[in-house]
Short mmCIF file of C-alpha atoms in Angstrom, two decimals:
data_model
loop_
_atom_site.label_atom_id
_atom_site.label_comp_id
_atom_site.label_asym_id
_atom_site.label_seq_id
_atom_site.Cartn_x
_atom_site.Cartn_y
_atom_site.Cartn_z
CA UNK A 27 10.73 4.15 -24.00
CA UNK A 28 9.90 6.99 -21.61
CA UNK A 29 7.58 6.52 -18.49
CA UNK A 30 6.28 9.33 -16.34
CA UNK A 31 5.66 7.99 -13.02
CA UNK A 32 2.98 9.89 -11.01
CA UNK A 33 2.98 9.39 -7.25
CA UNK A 34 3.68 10.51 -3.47
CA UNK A 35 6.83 10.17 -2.06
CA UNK A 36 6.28 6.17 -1.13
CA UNK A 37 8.61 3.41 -0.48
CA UNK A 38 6.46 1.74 -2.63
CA UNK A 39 6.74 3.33 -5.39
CA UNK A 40 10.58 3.51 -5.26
CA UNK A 41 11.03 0.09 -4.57
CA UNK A 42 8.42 -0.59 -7.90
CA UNK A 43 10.66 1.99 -10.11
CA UNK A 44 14.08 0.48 -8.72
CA UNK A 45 13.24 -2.67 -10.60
CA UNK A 46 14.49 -0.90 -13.70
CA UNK A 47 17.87 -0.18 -12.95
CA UNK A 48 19.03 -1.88 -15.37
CA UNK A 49 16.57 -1.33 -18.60
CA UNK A 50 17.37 1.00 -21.25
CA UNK A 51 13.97 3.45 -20.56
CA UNK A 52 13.96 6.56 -19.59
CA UNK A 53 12.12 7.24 -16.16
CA UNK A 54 10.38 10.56 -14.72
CA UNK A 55 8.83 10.53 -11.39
CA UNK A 56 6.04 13.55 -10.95
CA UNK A 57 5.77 14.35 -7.44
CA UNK A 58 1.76 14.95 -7.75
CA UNK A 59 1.81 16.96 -4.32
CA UNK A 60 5.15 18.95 -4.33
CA UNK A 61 5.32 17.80 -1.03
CA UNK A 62 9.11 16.60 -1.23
CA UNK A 63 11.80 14.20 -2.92
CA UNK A 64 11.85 10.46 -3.77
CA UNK A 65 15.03 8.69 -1.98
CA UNK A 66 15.87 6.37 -5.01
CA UNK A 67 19.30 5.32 -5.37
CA UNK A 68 21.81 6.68 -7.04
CA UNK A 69 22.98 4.48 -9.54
CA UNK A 70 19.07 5.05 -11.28
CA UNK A 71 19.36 7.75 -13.51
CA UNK A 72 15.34 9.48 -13.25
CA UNK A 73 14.18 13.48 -13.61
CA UNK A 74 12.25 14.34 -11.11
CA UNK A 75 9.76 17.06 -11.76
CA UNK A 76 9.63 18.77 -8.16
CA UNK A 77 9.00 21.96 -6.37
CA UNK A 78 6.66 23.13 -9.26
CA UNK A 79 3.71 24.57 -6.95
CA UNK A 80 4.05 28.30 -7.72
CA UNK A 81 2.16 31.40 -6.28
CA UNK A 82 0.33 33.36 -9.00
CA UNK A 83 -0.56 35.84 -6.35
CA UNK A 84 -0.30 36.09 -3.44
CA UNK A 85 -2.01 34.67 -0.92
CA UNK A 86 -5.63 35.48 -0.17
CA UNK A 87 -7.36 35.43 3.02
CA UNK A 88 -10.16 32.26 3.53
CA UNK A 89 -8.11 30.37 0.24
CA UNK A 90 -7.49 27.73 3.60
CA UNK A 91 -11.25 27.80 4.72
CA UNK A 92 -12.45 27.09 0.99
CA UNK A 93 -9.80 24.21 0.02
CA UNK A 94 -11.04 22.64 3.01
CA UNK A 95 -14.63 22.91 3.89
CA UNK A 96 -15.39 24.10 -0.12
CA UNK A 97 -13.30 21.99 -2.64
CA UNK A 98 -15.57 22.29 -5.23
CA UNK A 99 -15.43 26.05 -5.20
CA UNK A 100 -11.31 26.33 -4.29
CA UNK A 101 -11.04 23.69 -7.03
CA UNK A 102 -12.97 26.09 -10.23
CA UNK A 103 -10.88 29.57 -8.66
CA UNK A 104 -7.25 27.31 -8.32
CA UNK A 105 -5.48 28.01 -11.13
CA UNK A 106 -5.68 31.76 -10.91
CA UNK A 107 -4.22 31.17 -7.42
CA UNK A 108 -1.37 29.36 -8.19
CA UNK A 109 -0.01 26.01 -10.66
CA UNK A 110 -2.07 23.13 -10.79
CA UNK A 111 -1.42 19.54 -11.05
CA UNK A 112 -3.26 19.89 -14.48
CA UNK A 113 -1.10 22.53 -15.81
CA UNK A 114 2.27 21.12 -14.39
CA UNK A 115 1.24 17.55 -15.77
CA UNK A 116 0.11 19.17 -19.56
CA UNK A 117 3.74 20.78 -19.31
CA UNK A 118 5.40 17.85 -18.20
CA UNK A 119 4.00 15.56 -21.07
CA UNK A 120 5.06 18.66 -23.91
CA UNK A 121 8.30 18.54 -23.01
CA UNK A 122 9.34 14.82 -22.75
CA UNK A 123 6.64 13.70 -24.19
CA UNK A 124 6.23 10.23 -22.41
CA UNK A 125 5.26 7.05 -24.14
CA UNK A 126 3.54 5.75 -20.52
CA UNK A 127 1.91 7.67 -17.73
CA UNK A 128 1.80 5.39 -14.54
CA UNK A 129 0.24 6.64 -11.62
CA UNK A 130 0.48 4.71 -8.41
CA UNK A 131 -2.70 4.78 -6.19
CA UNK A 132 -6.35 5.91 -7.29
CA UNK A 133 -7.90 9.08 -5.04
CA UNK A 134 -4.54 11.35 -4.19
CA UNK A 135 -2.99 10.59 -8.09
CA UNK A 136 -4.84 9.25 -10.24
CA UNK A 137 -7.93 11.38 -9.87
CA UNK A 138 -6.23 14.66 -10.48
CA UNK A 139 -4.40 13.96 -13.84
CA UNK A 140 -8.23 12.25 -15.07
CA UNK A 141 -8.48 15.89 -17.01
CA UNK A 142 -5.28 16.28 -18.88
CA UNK A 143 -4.92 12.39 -19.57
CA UNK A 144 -8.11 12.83 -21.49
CA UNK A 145 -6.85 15.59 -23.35
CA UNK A 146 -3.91 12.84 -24.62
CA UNK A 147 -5.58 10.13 -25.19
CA UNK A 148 -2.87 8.36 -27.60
CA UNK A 149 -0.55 8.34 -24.41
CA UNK A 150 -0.60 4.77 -22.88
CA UNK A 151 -2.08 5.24 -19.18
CA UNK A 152 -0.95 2.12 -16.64
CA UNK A 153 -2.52 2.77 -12.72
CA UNK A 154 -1.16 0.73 -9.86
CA UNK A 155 -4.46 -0.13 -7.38
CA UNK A 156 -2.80 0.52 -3.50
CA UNK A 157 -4.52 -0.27 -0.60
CA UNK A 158 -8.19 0.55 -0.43
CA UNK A 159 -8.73 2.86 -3.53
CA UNK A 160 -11.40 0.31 -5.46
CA UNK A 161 -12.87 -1.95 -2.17
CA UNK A 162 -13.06 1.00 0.48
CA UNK A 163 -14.26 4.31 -2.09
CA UNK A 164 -16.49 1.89 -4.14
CA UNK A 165 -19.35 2.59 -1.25
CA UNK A 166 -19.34 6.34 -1.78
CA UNK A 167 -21.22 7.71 -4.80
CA UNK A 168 -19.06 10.58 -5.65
CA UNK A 169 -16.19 8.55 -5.79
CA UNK A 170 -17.87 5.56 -7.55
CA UNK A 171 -18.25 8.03 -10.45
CA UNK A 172 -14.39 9.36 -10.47
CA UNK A 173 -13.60 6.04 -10.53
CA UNK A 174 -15.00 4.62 -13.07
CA UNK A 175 -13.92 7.58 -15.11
CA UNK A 176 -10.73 6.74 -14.76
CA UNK A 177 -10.79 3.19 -15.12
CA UNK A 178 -12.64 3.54 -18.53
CA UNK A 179 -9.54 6.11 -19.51
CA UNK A 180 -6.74 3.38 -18.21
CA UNK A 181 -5.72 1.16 -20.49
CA UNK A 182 -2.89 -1.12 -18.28
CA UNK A 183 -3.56 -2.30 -14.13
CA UNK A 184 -1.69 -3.46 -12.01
CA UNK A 185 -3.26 -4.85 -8.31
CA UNK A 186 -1.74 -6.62 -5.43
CA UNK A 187 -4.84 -9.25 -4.46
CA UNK A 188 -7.21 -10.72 -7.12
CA UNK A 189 -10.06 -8.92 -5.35
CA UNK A 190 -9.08 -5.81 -6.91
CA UNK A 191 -9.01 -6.80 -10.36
CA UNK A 192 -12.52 -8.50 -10.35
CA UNK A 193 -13.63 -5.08 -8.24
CA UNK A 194 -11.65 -3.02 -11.29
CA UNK A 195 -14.03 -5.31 -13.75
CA UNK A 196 -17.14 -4.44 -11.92
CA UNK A 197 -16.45 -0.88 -12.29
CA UNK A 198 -16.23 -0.77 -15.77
CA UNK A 199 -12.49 -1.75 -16.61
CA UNK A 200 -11.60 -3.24 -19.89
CA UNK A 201 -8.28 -2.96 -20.66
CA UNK A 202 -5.08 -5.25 -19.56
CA UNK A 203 -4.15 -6.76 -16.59
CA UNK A 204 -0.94 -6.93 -15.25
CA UNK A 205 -1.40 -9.88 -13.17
CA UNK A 206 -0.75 -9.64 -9.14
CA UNK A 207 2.13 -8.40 -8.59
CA UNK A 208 2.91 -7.42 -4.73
CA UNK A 209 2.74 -3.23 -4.13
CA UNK A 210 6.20 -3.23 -2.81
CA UNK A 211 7.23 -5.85 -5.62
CA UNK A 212 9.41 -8.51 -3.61
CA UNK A 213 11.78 -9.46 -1.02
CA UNK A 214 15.28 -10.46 -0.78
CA UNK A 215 14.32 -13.89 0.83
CA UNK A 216 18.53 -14.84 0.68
CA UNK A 217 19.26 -11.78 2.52
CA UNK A 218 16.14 -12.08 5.29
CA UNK A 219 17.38 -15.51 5.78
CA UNK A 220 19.95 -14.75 8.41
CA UNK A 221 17.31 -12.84 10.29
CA UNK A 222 14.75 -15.49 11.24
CA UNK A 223 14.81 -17.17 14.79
CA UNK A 224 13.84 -20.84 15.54
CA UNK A 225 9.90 -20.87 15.90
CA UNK A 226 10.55 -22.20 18.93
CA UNK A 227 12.63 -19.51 20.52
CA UNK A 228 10.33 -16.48 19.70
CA UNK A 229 8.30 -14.98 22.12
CA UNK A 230 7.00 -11.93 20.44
CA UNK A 231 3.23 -11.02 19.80
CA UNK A 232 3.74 -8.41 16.97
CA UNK A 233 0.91 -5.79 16.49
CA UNK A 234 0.36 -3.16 13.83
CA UNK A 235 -0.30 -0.40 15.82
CA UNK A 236 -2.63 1.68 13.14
CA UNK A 237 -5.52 3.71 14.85
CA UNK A 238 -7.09 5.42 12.24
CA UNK A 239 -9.55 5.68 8.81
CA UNK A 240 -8.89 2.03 8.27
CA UNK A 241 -6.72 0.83 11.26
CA UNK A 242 -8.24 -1.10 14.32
CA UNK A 243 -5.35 -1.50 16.36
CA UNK A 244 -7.29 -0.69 19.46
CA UNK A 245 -9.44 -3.79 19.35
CA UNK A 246 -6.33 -6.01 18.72
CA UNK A 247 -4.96 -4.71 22.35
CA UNK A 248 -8.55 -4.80 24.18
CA UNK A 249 -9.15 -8.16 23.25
CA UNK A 250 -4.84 -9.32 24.08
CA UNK A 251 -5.88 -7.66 27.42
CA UNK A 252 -8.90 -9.94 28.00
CA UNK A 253 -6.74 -12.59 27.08
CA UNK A 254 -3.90 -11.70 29.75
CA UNK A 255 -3.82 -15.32 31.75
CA UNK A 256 -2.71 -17.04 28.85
CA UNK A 257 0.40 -14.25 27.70
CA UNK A 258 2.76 -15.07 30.51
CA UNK A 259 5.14 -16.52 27.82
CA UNK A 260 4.99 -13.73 25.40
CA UNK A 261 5.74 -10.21 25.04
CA UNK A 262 3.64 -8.03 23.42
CA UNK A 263 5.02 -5.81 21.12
CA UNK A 264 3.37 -2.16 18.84
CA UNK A 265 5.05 -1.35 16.04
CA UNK A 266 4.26 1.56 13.65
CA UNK A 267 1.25 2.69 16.63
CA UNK A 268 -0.62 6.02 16.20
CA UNK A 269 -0.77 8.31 19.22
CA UNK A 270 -4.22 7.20 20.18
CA UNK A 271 -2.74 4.06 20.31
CA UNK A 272 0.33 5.07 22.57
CA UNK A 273 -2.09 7.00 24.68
CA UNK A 274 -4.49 4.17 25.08
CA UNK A 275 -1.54 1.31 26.16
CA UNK A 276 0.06 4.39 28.87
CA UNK A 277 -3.88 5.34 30.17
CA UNK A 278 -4.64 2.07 30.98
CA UNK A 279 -0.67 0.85 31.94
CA UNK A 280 -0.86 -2.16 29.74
CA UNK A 281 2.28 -3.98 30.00
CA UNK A 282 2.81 -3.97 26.51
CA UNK A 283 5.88 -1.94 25.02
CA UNK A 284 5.12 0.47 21.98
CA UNK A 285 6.79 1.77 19.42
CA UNK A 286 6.29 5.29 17.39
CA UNK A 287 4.63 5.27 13.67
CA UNK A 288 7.63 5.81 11.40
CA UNK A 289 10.49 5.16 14.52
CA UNK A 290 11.63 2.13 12.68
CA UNK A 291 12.96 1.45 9.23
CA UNK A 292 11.81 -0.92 7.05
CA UNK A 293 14.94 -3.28 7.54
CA UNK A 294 14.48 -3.09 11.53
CA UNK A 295 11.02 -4.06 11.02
CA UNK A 296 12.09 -7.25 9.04
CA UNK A 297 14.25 -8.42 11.95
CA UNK A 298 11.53 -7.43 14.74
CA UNK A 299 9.04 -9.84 12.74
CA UNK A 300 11.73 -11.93 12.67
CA UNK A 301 12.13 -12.08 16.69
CA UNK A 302 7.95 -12.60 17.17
CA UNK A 303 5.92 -15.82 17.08
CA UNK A 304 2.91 -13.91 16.31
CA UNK A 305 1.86 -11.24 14.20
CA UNK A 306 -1.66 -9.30 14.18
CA UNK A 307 -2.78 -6.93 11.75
CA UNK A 308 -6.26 -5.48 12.13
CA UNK A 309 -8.38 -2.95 9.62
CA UNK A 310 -12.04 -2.50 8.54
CA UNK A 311 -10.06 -1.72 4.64
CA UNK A 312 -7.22 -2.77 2.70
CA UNK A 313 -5.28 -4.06 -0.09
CA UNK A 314 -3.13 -7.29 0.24
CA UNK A 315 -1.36 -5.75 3.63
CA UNK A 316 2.41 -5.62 3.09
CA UNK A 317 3.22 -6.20 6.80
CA UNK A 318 1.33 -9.18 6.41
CA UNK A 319 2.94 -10.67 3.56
CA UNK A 320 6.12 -9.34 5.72
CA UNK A 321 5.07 -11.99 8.52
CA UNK A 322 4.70 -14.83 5.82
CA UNK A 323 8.42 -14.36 4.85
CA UNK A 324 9.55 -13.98 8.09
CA UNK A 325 7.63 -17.13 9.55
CA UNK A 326 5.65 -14.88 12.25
CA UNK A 327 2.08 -16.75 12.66
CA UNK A 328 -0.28 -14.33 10.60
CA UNK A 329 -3.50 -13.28 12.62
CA UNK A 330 -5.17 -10.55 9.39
CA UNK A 331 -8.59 -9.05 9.19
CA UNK A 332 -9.97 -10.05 6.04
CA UNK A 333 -11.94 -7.30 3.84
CA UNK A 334 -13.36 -8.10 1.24
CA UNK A 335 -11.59 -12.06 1.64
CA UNK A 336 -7.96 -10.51 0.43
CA UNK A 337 -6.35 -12.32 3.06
CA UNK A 338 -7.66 -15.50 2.48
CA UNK A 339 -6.31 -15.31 -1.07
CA UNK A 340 -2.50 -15.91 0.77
CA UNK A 341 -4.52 -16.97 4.33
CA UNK A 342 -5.67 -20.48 4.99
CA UNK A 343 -7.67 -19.90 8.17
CA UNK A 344 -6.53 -22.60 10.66
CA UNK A 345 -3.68 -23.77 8.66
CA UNK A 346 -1.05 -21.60 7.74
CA UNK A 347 -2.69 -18.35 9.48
CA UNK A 348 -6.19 -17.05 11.21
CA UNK A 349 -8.67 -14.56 9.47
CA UNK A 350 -10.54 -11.80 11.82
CA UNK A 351 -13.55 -11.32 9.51
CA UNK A 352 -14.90 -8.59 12.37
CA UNK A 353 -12.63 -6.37 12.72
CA UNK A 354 -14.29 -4.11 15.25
CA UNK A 355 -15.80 -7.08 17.28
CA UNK A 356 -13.63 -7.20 20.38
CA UNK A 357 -15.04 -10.38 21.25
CA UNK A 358 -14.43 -12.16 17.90
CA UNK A 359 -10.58 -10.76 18.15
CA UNK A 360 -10.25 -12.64 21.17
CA UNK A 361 -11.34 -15.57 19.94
CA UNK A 362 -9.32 -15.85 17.48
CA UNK A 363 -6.36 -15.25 19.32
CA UNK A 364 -7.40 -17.27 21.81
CA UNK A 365 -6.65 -20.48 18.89
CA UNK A 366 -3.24 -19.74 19.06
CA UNK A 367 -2.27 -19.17 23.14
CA UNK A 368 -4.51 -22.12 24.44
CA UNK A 369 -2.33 -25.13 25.71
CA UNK A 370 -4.87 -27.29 23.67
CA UNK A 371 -4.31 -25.47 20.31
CA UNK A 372 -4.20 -27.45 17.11
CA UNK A 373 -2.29 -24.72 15.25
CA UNK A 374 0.93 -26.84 13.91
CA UNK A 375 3.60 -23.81 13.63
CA UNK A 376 5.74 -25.64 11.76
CA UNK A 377 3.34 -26.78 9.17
CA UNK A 378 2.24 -23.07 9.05
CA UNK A 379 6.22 -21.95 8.71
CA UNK A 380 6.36 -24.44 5.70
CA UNK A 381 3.22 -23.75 3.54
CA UNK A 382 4.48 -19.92 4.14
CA UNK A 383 7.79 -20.31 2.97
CA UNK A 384 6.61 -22.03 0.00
CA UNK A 385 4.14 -19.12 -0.54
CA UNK A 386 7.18 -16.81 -0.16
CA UNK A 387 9.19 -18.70 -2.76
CA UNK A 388 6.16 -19.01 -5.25
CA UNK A 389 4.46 -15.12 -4.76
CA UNK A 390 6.98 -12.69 -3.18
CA UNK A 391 10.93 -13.35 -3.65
CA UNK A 392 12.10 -10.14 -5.26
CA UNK A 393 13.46 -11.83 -8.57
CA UNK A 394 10.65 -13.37 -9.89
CA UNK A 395 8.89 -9.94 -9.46
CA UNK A 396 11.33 -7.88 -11.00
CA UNK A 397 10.96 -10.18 -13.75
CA UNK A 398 7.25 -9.36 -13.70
CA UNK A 399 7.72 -5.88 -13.58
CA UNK A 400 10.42 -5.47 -16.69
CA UNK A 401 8.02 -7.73 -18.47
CA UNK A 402 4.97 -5.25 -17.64
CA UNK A 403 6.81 -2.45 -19.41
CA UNK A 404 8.16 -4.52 -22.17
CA UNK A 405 4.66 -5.80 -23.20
CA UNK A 406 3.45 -2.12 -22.97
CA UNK A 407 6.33 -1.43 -25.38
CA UNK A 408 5.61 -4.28 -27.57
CA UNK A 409 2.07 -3.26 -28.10
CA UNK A 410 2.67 0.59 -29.19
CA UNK A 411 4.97 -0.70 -31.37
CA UNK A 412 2.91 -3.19 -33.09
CA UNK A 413 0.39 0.22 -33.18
CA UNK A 414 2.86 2.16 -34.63
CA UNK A 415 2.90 -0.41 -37.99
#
């Protein structure tokens, strides 16, 4: 069988495709941006359609000015200006001719292949929900529309949480459901084993240190600032932090050590939330948040903002973790932390440790996914063979 994959260059998406090493399809990754190569390993054997963007013309002066205060207008004069996604994609399905389109993430790739997946509508379409594309673009109307456009054209989904299938429902969406499977697919639970510190030796408060769109990272350090009498025993610690973020901690010389956005790789960040006690993750929008689900299988104490209750699908508040439901409420943020440093806390750690573990066993070891995923392209496979008789 032969499956097109659509998407950005995104860990995700390679660690999602490297779950079929070993099947006999044959795999094509579109890179819906031209904006670069996908680092998948060598021993996968994929065509990668790349560096397909070409000029018509050349290059006009204001083309900048329209594509980004007019769209609408730069989007109707585009193709005489150069390739578009449309055109590349229409090729791209001639000449392999692809039994499954999957596109991973709604607004950046799934959008702008709505037109030409129309115009094949015998080709078997299967969309990957990321982050916020249903729960955060839901409240716009233009968006609402494109949406449900393309949910009515997809016939196969695949979500991380539960709230995005029921949200993919609402919309209009009527064809199969993949189940939840995690964005990123799975861990190696074996391998992160050696990793993990003793509860009782970590001292770490872990933040993610996103300032942006969605991120509220600057709230998380406000309110650990309020709360500075009761950290003499910990270290706080920003990973993955935004400049505003860096600038904020160095303006006000908080004693809290930072690290860059994209300074660490993904293995260094297993064995940093392997080191911390704590970890905080804080965001008005989201899917089911991968460094979250990172914390579960690393036994760091999750401390998640909850949108649209995603968290508390994996997030017993009190029990095995604590839900910020206001996630730009300073105030509230400190409160919550505040269950966790006080001497008279009734958080049990190693109950918490325990019921996450088994969580981690049950939801997110990286067998039992792959499993999941083969099995999402072998029912695909089934079905347009039963259509073919």
């Amino acid at each position: 069988m032969k499956i097109l994959f659509v998407s950005i260059p995104s860990i995700h998406a390679i660690r999602w495709i490297e779950n079929l090493k070993d099947e006999p399809h044959e795999l094509f990754w579109f890179d819906i941006l031209d904006s670069g190569n996908i680092e998948i390993s060598d021993d996968i054997k994929i065509k990668k359609i790349t560096s397909w963007k070409k000029r018509k013309i050349k290059y006009i002066r204001g083309e900048y000015f329209l594509r980004k205060k007019v769209p609408i207008i730069y989007t109707k004069i585009q193709s005489y200006l150069e390739t578009t996604i449309d055109e590349q994609l229409a090729k791209t399905i001639k000449d392999i001719k692809p039994d499954i389109v999957h596109s991973f993430e709604m607004q950046s790739c799934s959008y702008p292949i709505l037109e030409t997946m129309l115009k094949y509508p015998k080709i078997t379409w299967a969309y990957s929900c990321w982050g916020s594309d249903l729960f955060y673009y839901q409240n716009f109307k233009i968006h609402k529309k494109k949406i449900e456009k393309v949910l009515k054209r997809i016939q196969i989904l695949h979500t991380d949480c539960n709230r995005d299938y029921l949200l993919a429902k609402k919309m209009g969406f009527k064809g199969a459901f993949s189940g939840v499977i995690p964005g990123g697919t799975g861990y190696d639970l074996k391998l992160l084993e050696v990793y993990k510190q003793p509860i009782k030796e970590r001292k770490i408060i872990l933040v993610k240190g996103y300032e942006h769109t969605f991120g509220r990272a600057l709230n998380v350090l406000k309110a650990l600032h309020l709360l500075n009498d009761f950290l003499n025993d910990y270290k706080v610690v920003v990973f993955a932090a935004h400049k505003k973020v860096i600038d904020f901690v160095n303006i006000n010389k908080f004693p809290f050590k930072v690290i860059e956005k994209d300074s660490l790789t993904h293995i260094e960040t297993l064995k940093l939330m392997g080191k911390s006690k704590i970890y905080i993750g804080n965001s008005i929008s989201d899917g089911m948040p991968n460094t979250l689900l990172e914390a579960l299988v690393m036994n760091a104490f999750p401390i998640q903002s909850n949108p649209g209750n995603v968290t508390s699908e994996v997030i017993e508040h009190g029990i095995n973790g604590l839900l910020i439901n206001e996630p730009n409420d300073v105030e509230h943020i400190k409160n919550i932390i505040f269950k966790v440093l006080n001497k008279d806390s009734k958080i049990d750690f190693n109950n918490a440790k325990k019921m996450n573990i088994k969580i981690a066993n049950e939801r997110l070891d990286a067998i039992l996914n792959k499993k999941k995923v083969i099995d999402f392209y072998e029912n695909i496979e089934g079905d347009l063979l039963k259509n073919k008789k």
